[in-house]
Coordinates of C-alpha atoms in Angstrom, one line a residue:
X1 CA -15.0 -5.3 -13.2
X2 CA -11.7 -5.5 -11.2
X3 CA -10.0 -4.5 -8.0
X4 CA -7.2 -2.1 -9.0
X5 CA -4.2 -1.7 -6.7
X6 CA -3.0 1.8 -7.1
X7 CA 0.6 2.7 -6.1
X8 CA 0.8 6.2 -4.6
X9 CA 3.9 8.3 -4.2
X10 CA 5.8 8.4 -0.9
X11 CA 6.2 12.2 -1.4
X12 CA 2.9 13.6 -2.7
X13 CA 4.6 16.9 -3.6
X14 CA 7.1 15.2 -5.9
X15 CA 6.3 15.0 -9.6
X16 CA 4.5 11.7 -10.3
X17 CA 6.3 9.0 -12.2
X18 CA 3.3 6.8 -12.8
X19 CA 2.7 5.7 -16.4
X20 CA -0.2 7.3 -18.3
X21 CA -2.0 4.0 -18.4
X22 CA -2.2 3.9 -14.6
X23 CA -3.6 7.5 -14.6
X24 CA -6.2 6.5 -17.2
X25 CA -7.4 3.6 -15.1
X26 CA -7.5 5.7 -11.9
X27 CA -9.4 8.5 -13.8
X28 CA -12.0 6.0 -14.9
X29 CA -12.8 4.9 -11.3
X30 CA -15.4 6.3 -9.0
X31 CA -15.2 3.8 -6.1
X32 CA -12.2 3.5 -3.8
X33 CA -11.0 1.7 -0.7
X34 CA -8.5 3.9 1.2
X35 CA -6.3 3.8 4.2
X36 CA -7.4 7.4 4.8
X37 CA -10.2 9.0 2.7
X38 CA -8.8 12.5 3.2
X39 CA -5.4 11.5 1.8
X40 CA -6.9 9.6 -1.1
X41 CA -9.2 12.5 -2.0
X42 CA -6.2 14.9 -1.9
X43 CA -4.1 12.6 -4.1
X44 CA -6.8 12.2 -6.7
X45 CA -7.4 15.9 -6.7
X46 CA -3.7 16.5 -7.3
X47 CA -3.7 14.0 -10.2
X48 CA -7.0 15.2 -11.7
X49 CA -7.6 18.9 -10.7
X50 CA -10.8 19.1 -12.7
X51 CA -12.4 16.0 -11.2
X52 CA -15.4 16.4 -9.0
X53 CA -14.2 14.7 -5.9
X54 CA -17.6 14.8 -4.3
X55 CA -18.9 12.4 -7.0
X56 CA -16.5 9.7 -5.8
X57 CA -17.3 7.0 -3.2
X58 CA -14.8 5.9 -0.6
X59 CA -14.7 3.2 2.0
X60 CA -12.0 3.5 4.7
X61 CA -10.1 1.0 6.8
X62 CA -10.9 1.2 10.5
X63 CA -7.4 1.0 12.1
X64 CA -8.9 -0.3 15.3
X65 CA -11.2 -3.0 14.0
X66 CA -9.8 -6.5 13.9
X67 CA -12.2 -7.5 11.1
X68 CA -12.9 -5.2 8.1
X69 CA -16.2 -5.5 6.1
X70 CA -14.3 -6.6 2.9
X71 CA -17.2 -8.7 1.6
X72 CA -19.6 -5.7 1.9
X73 CA -17.0 -3.4 0.1
X74 CA -16.7 -5.9 -2.7
X75 CA -20.5 -6.2 -3.4
X76 CA -20.5 -3.4 -6.0
X77 CA -17.5 -5.0 -7.7
X78 CA -19.3 -8.3 -7.9
X79 CA -22.2 -6.4 -9.6
X80 CA -19.9 -4.9 -12.2
X81 CA -18.4 -1.8 -10.7
X82 CA -14.6 -1.4 -10.6
X83 CA -12.8 -0.4 -7.4
X84 CA -9.4 1.2 -6.7
X85 CA -7.3 0.6 -3.6
X86 CA -5.1 3.4 -2.2
X87 CA -2.8 3.3 0.8
X88 CA -1.3 6.4 2.4
X89 CA 1.9 6.0 0.4
X90 CA 3.4 3.1 -1.4
X91 CA 1.8 -0.1 -2.7
X92 CA -1.4 -1.4 -1.2
X93 CA -0.9 -4.7 0.5
X94 CA 2.9 -4.3 0.9
X95 CA 3.5 -2.9 4.4
X96 CA 0.2 -1.1 4.0
X97 CA -3.4 -2.2 4.2
X98 CA -4.9 -4.0 1.3
X99 CA -3.9 -7.7 1.5
X100 CA -7.1 -8.7 3.3
X101 CA -9.3 -7.0 0.7
X102 CA -7.2 -8.6 -2.1
X103 CA -7.5 -12.1 -0.5
X104 CA -11.3 -11.6 -0.2
X105 CA -11.5 -10.5 -3.9
X106 CA -9.6 -13.7 -4.9
X107 CA -11.9 -15.8 -2.8
X108 CA -14.9 -14.2 -4.6
X109 CA -13.4 -14.7 -8.0
X110 CA -12.9 -11.0 -8.6
X111 CA -10.0 -10.0 -10.9
X112 CA -7.2 -8.2 -9.1
X113 CA -5.0 -5.9 -11.2
X114 CA -1.9 -4.2 -9.6
X115 CA -1.1 -1.0 -11.5
X116 CA 2.5 -0.1 -12.4
X117 CA 4.3 2.3 -10.1
X118 CA 7.4 2.7 -7.9
X119 CA 8.0 0.5 -4.9
X120 CA 10.3 2.0 -2.2
X121 CA 11.3 -1.6 -1.2
X122 CA 12.5 -2.6 -4.6
X123 CA 14.0 0.8 -5.3
X124 CA 16.0 0.6 -2.1
X125 CA 17.2 -2.9 -3.0
X126 CA 18.2 -1.8 -6.5
X127 CA 20.2 1.1 -5.2
X128 CA 21.8 -0.8 -2.3
X129 CA 24.3 -2.9 -4.2
X130 CA 23.3 -5.8 -1.8
X131 CA 22.2 -9.3 -2.8
X132 CA 19.1 -8.9 -5.0
X133 CA 19.0 -12.6 -5.8
X134 CA 18.2 -13.6 -2.2
X135 CA 16.4 -11.1 0.0
X136 CA 13.7 -11.0 2.7
X137 CA 11.3 -8.2 3.4
X138 CA 10.5 -8.0 7.1
X139 CA 8.0 -5.2 7.2
X140 CA 8.0 -2.8 10.1
X141 CA 10.4 -3.4 13.1
X142 CA 9.4 -2.9 16.7
X143 CA 9.5 0.7 17.8
X144 CA 11.1 0.4 21.3
X145 CA 14.7 0.0 22.3
X146 CA 15.2 -3.6 23.6
X147 CA 12.7 -5.2 21.1
X148 CA 14.2 -3.2 18.3
X149 CA 17.8 -4.1 19.2
X150 CA 16.9 -7.8 19.5
X151 CA 15.2 -7.8 16.1
X152 CA 18.1 -6.1 14.5
X153 CA 20.5 -8.6 15.9
X154 CA 18.3 -11.5 14.6
X155 CA 18.2 -9.9 11.1
X156 CA 22.0 -9.4 11.1
X157 CA 22.5 -13.1 12.1
X158 CA 20.0 -14.3 9.4
X159 CA 21.7 -12.1 6.8
X160 CA 25.2 -13.5 7.7
X161 CA 24.1 -17.1 7.9
X162 CA 22.0 -17.3 4.7
X163 CA 23.8 -14.5 2.7
X164 CA 20.4 -12.8 2.4
X165 CA 19.7 -9.1 2.2
X166 CA 17.3 -8.1 5.0
X167 CA 14.9 -5.3 4.1
X168 CA 12.5 -3.5 6.4
X169 CA 10.5 -0.3 6.2
X170 CA 10.2 2.6 8.6
X171 CA 8.2 5.8 8.7
X172 CA 10.2 9.1 8.1
X173 CA 9.5 10.4 11.6
X174 CA 11.1 7.3 13.2
X175 CA 14.2 7.1 11.0
X176 CA 16.5 9.0 13.4
X177 CA 15.6 6.9 16.4
X178 CA 16.1 3.7 14.4

């Protein structure tokens, strides 16, 4: 048994570029942790139209809870049942939920297997022409004016001082304000 980290496309309507081995593993799973169950069900149905979605079991992150019941979610995995982790879009644990579940799996001696798929962060770095030898991922920036401006100034200074590419992520609906 293992905890499989499943990359999901940023645009669910785009043709998938995941390798067939990734699809084979996902198709074999019937137990998932998801950022949002509804989105995860829709994605699995898109990938496997013939699959009986009602036969799958999902646990979902509670956005408002400080502590998630990871140990409870991992009980079936400790007993031999594999589990997949899906975030809304992107890679679980990278600017998305998942790292806490992965950390608990490691603590419990459960194998963690990230599956192959695209990462918007690395794709952006590859396409930028900026320093790919020395870079820092900063996650999400503050949403509001003064805090955002202050953070951008700090990132610019860090980039100049250390010759480091500074990466961050943003949701599509906030791109224009950024």
